Short mmCIF file of C-alpha atoms in Angstrom, two decimals:
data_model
loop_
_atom_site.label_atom_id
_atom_site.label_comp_id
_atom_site.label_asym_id
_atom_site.label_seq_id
_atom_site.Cartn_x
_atom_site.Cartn_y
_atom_site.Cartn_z
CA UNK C 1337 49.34 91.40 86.85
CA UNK C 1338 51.47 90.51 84.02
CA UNK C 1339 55.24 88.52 84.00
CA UNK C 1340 58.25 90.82 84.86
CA UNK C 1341 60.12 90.94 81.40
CA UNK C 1342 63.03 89.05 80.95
CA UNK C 1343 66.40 90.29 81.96
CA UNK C 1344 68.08 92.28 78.66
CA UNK C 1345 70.69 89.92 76.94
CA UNK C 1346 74.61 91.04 78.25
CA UNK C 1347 77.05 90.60 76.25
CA UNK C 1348 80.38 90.26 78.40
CA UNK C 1349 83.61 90.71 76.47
CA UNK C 1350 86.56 90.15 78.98
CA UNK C 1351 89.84 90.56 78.24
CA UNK C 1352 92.84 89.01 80.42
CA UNK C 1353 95.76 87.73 80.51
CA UNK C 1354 94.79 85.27 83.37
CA UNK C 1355 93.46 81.64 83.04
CA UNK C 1356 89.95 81.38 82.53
CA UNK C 1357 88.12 80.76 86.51
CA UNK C 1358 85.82 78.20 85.46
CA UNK C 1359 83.97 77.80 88.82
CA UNK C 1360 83.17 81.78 88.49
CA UNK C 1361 82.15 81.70 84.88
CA UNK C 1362 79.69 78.67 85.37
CA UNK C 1363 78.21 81.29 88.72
CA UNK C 1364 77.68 83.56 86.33
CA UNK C 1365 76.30 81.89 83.64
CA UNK C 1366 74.14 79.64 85.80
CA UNK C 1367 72.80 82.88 87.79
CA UNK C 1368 72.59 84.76 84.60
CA UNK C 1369 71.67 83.05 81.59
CA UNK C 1370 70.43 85.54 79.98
CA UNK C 1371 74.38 86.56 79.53
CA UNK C 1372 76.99 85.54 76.89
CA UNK C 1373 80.59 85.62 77.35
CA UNK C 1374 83.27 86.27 74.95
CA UNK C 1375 87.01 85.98 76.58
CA UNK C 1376 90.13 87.37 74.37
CA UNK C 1377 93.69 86.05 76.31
CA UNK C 1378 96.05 88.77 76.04
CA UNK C 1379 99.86 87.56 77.27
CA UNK C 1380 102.24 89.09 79.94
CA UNK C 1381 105.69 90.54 78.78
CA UNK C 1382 109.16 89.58 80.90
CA UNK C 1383 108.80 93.21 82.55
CA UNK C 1384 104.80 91.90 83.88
CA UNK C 1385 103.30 94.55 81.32
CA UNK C 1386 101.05 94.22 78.63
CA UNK C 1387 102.00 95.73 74.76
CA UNK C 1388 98.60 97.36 75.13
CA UNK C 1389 98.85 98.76 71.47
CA UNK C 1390 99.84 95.41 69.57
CA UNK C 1391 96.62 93.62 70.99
CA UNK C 1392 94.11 94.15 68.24
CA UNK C 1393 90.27 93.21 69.74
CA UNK C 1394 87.88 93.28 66.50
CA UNK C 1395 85.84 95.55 66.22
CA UNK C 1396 82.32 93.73 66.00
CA UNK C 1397 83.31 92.38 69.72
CA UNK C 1398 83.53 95.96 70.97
CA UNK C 1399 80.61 96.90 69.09
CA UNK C 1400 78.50 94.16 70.93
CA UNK C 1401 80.00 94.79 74.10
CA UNK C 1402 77.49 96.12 76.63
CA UNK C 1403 79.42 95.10 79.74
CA UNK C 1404 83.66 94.97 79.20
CA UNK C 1405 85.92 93.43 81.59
CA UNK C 1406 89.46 94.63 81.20
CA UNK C 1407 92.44 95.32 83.19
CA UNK C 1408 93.77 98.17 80.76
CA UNK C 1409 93.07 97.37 77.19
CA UNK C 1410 90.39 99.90 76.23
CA UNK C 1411 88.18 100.89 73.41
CA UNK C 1412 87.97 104.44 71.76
CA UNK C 1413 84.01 105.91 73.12
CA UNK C 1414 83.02 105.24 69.73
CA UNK C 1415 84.08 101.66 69.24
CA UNK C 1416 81.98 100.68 71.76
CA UNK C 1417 78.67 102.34 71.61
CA UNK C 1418 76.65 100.01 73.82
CA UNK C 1419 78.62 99.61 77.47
CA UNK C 1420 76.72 99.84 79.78
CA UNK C 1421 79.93 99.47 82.28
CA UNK C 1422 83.53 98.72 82.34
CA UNK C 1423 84.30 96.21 85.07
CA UNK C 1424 88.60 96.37 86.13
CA UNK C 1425 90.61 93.44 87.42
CA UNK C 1426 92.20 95.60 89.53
CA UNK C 1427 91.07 97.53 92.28
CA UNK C 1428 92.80 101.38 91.30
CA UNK C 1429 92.28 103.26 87.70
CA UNK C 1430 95.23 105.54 87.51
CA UNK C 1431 96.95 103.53 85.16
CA UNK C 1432 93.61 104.55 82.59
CA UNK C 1433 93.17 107.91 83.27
CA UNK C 1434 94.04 109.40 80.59
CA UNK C 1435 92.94 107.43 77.88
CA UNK C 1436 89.51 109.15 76.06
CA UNK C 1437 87.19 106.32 77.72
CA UNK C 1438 87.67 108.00 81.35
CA UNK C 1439 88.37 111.20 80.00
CA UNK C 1440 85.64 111.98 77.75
CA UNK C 1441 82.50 109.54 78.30
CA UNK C 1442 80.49 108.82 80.96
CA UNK C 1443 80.59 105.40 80.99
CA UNK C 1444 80.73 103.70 84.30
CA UNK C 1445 83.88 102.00 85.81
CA UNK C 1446 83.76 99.69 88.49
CA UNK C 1447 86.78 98.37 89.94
CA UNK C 1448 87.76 95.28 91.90
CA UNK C 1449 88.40 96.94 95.34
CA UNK C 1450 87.66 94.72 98.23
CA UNK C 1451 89.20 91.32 96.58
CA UNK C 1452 92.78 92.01 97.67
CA UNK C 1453 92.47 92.77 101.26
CA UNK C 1454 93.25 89.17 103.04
CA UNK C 1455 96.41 88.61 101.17
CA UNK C 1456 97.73 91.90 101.00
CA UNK C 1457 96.69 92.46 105.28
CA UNK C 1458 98.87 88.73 105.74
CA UNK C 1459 101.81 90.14 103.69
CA UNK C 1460 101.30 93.36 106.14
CA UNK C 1461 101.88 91.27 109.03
CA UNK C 1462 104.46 89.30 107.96
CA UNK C 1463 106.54 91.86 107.14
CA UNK C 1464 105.67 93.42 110.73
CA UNK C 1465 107.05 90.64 112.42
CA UNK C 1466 109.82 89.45 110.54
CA UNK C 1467 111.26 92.97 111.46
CA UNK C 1468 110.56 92.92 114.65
CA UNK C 1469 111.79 89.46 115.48
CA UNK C 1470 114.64 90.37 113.19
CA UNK C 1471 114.07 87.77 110.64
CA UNK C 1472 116.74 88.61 108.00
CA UNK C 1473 119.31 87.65 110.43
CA UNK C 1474 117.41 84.46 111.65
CA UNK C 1475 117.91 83.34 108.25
CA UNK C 1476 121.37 84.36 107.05
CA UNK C 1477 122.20 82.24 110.44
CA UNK C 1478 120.19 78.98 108.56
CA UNK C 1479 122.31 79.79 105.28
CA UNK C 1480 125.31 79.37 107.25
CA UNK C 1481 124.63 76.45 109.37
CA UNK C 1482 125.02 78.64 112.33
CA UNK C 1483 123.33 78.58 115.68
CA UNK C 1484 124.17 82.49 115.60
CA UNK C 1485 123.17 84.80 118.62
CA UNK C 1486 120.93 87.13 117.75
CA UNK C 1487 121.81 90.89 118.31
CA UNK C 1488 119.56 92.77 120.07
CA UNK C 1489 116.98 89.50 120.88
CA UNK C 1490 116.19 91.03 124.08
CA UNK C 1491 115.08 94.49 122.84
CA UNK C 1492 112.55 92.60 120.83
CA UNK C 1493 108.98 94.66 121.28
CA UNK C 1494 105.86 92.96 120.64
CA UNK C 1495 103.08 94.86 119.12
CA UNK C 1496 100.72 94.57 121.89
CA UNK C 1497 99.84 98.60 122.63
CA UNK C 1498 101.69 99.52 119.73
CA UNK C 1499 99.19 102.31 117.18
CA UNK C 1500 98.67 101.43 113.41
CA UNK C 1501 97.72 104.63 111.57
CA UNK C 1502 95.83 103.47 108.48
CA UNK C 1503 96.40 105.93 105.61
CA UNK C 1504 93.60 105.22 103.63
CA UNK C 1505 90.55 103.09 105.34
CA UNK C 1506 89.24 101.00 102.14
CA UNK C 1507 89.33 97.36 102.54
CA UNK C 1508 93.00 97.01 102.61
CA UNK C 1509 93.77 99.04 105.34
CA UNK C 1510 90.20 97.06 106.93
CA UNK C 1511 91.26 93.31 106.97
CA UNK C 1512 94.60 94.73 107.93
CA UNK C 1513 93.76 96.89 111.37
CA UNK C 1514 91.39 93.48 111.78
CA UNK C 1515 94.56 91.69 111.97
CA UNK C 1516 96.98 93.82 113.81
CA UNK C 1517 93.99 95.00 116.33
CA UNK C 1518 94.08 90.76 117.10
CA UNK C 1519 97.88 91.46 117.99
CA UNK C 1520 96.51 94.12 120.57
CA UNK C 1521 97.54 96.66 118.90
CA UNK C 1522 95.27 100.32 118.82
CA UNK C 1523 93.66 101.04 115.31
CA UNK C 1524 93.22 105.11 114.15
CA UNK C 1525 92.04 105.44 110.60
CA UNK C 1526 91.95 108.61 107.90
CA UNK C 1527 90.15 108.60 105.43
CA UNK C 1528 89.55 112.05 102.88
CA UNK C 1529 86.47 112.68 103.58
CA UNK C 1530 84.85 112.74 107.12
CA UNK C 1531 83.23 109.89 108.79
CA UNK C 1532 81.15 111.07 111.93
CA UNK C 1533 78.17 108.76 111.28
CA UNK C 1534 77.51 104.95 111.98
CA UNK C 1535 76.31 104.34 108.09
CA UNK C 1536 79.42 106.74 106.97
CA UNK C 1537 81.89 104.27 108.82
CA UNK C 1538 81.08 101.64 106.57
CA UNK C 1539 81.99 99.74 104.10
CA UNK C 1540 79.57 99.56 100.98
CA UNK C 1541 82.36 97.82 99.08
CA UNK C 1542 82.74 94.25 97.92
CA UNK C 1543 83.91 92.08 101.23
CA UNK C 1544 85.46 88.62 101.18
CA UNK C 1545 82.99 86.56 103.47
CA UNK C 1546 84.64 87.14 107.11
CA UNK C 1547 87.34 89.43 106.66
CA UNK C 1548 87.30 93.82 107.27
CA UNK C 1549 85.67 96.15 109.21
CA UNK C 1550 82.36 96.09 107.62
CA UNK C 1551 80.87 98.68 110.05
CA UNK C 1552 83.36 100.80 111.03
CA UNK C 1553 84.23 99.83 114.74
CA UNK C 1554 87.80 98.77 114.59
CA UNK C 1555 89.19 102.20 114.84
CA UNK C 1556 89.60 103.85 118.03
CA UNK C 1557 89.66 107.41 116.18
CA UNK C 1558 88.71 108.98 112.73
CA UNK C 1559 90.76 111.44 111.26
CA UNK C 1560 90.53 112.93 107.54
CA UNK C 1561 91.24 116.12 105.36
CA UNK C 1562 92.96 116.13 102.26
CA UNK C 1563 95.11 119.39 103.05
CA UNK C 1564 98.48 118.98 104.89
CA UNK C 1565 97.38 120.43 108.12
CA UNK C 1566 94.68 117.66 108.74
CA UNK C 1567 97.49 114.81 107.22
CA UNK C 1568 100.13 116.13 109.92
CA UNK C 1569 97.21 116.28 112.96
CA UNK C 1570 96.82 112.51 112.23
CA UNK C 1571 100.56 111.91 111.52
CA UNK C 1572 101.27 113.31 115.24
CA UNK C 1573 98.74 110.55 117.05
CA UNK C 1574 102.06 108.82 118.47
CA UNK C 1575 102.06 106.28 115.32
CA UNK C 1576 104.16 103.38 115.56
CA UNK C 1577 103.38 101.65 112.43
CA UNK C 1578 101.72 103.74 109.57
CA UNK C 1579 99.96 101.89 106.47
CA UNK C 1580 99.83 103.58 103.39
CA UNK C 1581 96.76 102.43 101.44
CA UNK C 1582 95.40 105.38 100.07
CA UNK C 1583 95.01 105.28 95.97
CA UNK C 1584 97.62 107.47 93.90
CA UNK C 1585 96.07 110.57 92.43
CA UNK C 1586 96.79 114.31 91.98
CA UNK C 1587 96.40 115.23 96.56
CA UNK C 1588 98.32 112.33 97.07
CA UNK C 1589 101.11 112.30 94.50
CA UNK C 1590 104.33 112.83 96.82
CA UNK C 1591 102.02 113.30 99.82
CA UNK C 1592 104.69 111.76 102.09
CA UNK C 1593 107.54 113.57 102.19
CA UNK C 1594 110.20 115.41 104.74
CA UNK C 1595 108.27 116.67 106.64
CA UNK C 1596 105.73 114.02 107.17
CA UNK C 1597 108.59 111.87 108.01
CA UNK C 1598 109.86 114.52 110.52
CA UNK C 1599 106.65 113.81 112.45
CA UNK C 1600 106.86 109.66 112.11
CA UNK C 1601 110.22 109.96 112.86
CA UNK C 1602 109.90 111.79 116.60
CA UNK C 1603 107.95 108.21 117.10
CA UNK C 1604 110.34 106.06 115.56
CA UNK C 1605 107.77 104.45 113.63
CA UNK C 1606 107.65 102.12 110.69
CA UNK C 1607 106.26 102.20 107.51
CA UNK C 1608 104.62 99.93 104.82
CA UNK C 1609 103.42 101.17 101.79
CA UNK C 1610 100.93 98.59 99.21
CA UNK C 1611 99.79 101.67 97.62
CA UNK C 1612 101.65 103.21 95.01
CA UNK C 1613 104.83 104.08 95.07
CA UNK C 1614 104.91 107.84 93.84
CA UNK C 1615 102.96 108.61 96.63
CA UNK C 1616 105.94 109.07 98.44
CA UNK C 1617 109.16 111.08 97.71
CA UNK C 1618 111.20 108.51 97.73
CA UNK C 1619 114.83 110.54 98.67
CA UNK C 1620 113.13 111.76 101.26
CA UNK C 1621 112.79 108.25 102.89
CA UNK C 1622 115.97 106.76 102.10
CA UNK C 1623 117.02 110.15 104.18
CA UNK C 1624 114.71 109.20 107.05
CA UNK C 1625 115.52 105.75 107.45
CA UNK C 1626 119.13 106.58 107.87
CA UNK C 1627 118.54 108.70 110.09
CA UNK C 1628 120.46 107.64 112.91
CA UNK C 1629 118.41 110.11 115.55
CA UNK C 1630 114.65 110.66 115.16
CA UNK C 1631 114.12 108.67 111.78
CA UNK C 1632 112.30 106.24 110.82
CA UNK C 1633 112.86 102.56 112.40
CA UNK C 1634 111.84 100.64 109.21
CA UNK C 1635 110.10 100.50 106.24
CA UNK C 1636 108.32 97.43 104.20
CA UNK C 1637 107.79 98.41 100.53
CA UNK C 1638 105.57 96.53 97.94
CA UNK C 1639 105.67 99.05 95.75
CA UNK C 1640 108.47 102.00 94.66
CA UNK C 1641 109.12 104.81 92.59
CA UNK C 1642 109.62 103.75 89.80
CA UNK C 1643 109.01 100.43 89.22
CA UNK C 1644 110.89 98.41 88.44
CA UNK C 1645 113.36 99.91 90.92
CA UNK C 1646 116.37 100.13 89.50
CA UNK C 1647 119.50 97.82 91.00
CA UNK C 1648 121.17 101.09 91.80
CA UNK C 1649 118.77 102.09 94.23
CA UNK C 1650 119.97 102.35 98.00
CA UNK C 1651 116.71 100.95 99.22
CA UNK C 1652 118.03 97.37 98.15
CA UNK C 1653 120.64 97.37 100.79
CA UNK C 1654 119.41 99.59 103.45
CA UNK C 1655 119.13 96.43 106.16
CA UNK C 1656 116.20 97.89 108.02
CA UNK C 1657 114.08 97.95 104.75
CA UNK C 1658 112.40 94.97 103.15
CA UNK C 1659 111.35 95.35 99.35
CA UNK C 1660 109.05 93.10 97.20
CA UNK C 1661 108.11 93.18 93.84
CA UNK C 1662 104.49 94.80 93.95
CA UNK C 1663 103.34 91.33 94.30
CA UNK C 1664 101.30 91.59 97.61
CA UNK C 1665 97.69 91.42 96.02
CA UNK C 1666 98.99 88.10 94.42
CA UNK C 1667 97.04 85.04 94.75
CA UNK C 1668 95.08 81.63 94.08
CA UNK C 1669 91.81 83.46 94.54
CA UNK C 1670 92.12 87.04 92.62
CA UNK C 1671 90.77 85.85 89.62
CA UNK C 1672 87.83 84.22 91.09
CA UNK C 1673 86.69 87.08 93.35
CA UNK C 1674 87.29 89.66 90.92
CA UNK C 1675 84.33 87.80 88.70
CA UNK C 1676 82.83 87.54 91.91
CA UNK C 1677 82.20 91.22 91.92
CA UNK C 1678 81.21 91.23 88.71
CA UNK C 1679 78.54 89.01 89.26
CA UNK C 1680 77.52 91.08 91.96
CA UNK C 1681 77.20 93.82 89.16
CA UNK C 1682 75.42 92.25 86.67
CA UNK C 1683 72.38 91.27 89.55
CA UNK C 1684 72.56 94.49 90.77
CA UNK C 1685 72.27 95.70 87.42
CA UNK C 1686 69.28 93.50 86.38
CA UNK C 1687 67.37 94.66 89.49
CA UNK C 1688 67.77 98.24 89.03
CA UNK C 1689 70.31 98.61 92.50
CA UNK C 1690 73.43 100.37 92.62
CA UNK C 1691 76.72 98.98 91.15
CA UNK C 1692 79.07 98.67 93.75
CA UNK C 1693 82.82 99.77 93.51
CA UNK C 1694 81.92 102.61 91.11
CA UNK C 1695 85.10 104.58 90.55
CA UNK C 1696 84.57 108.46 91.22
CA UNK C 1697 85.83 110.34 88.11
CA UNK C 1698 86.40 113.29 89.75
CA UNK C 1699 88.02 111.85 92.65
CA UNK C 1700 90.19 109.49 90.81
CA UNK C 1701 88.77 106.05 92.57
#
């Protein structure tokens, strides 16, 4: 029997506005040398965009391009003749949906899902219990050199029986119920589509070594549906904290609204949302959280509608909300284990497997 051919020559043009991750570059070009790499630095503005249409890529680079990795700076189809897939930095697509690429070729996208879930499931928890062990008062009492007395320190509830309702069971809403099922808390989980099998439970995704669900056993129940009959039977499991880490797209635009929090409210729960924030109608939770009488207890918000939220907003200086700039997937290690999936790519590529974290056209992820 002959020699396998060689791997086919890649040509990798990434574009980024992040430092180069030299330990994952030399990975890939040590596993893969078959592969060159051509990085164009594209810079942040003040308000964290990109200008998207000043950034002029040549056109010989896109031509060569068989494999692009990108966070939103895309080619026309035509520009780019030879992809063989487009590889995102981050781990949604809505912000491309529209542009002709997704809309009318069938290139594949894959995305970086999987690499945010340990920071993102920390900043989950500490939000958790810096409201319940009323933390915003702890430290306006260490601003003021005070030995205060905190109000209401003995109505303090640990989270040990308390339900998380995970609104979206990807690898965010994984690492998260990992954590908060350590705090003895119960774990349910919806997902859109059903999961009634072992292999269906789980995750096929990219997982940082040590961290998830990566078979499905966390939960204590399934729920899913992606009408609002099956979101309200899962909304009415006696949730005290729900996580909302489903990704945005047309079902669930504004998804969360009155009367959702109607139901979360007869629990008093609390809510956290590191999704997006349009996925919620935001009125109607500024409503429900001052709700003296069956609203909700609390909210933690990485993300709002819009962004950024304007200083007019009432969410600023409701007390029983904390807000942070979309910054909860922030890290040392994004970078690195975003290549890290793309290296997983490009072998599974050579070998004739599946890519992993192929986005869905039709489902919008």
């Amino acid at each position: 029997m002959g020699e396998a051919p060689p791997p086919q020559k890649e040509y990798i043009l990434v574009i980024t506005p992040f430092e180069e991750p030299t330990e994952a570059l030399d990975d890939i070009r040590r596993k893969h040398p078959n592969v060159e790499i051509k990085i164009i630095r594209v810079t942040f503005l003040l308000n964290g965009s990109w200008a998207v249409n000043e950034i002029k890529v040549p056109d010989d680079e896109y031509r060569k391009a068989t494999i692009l990795a990108t966070s939103r700076v895309l080619p026309e189809p035509k520009q780019a003749p030879n992809l063989k897939f487009i590889h995102f930095f981050s781990a949604g697509t809505d912000h491309v949906t529209n542009t002709p690429i997704y809309k009318d070729s069938e290139v594949t996208l894959t995305t970086s899902s999987g690499i945010h879930g340990p920071q993102i499931a920390e900043w989950v928890l500490m939000q958790l219990l810096a409201f319940n062990h009323h933390e915003k008062q702890l430290l306006a009492f260490q601003r003021e050199h005070k030995w205060g007395k905190l109000n209401g320190m003995w109505s303090i509830r640990d989270y040990v029986g308390q339900r998380l309702g995970v609104l979206g069971y990807g690898s965010i809403g994984r690492q998260t119920a990992r954590l908060c099922k350590a705090l003895g808390m119960d774990v349910i989980a919806y997902t859109a589509s059903p999961r009634k099998t072992p292999e269906s439970k789980r995750d096929t995704g990219y997982i940082v070594p040590g961290t998830g669900d990566e078979d499905g056993t966390i939960p204590s129940a399934w729920y899913s549906g992606v009408d609002k009959a099956s979101l309200h039977n899962f909304l009415k499991q006696d949730i005290d904290v729900l996580l909302v880490a489903v990704p945005l797209t047309d079902q669930t635009r504004h998804s969360l609204g009155k009367e959702e929090f109607e139901i979360l409210g007869k629990n008093n729960a609390f809510l956290v949302n590191i999704a997006r924030g349009s996925i919620i109608v935001q009125d109607d939770l500024i409503a429900a959280l001052k709700q003296k009488e069956g609203g909700l207890r609390g909210a933690a918000l990485d993300v709002t509608d819009p962004e950024p939220l304007g200083p007019e907003s009432e969410l600023w200086d409701l007390e029983n909300v904390a807000i942070t700039p979309h910054n909860s997937g922030s890290g040392s290690t994004y970078v690195e284990r975003s290549f890290q999936v793309l290296e997983r790519n490009l072998t599974n590529l050579e070998r004739g497997r599946r890519l992993i974290n192929v986005v869905n056209r039709e489902r919008g992820y």
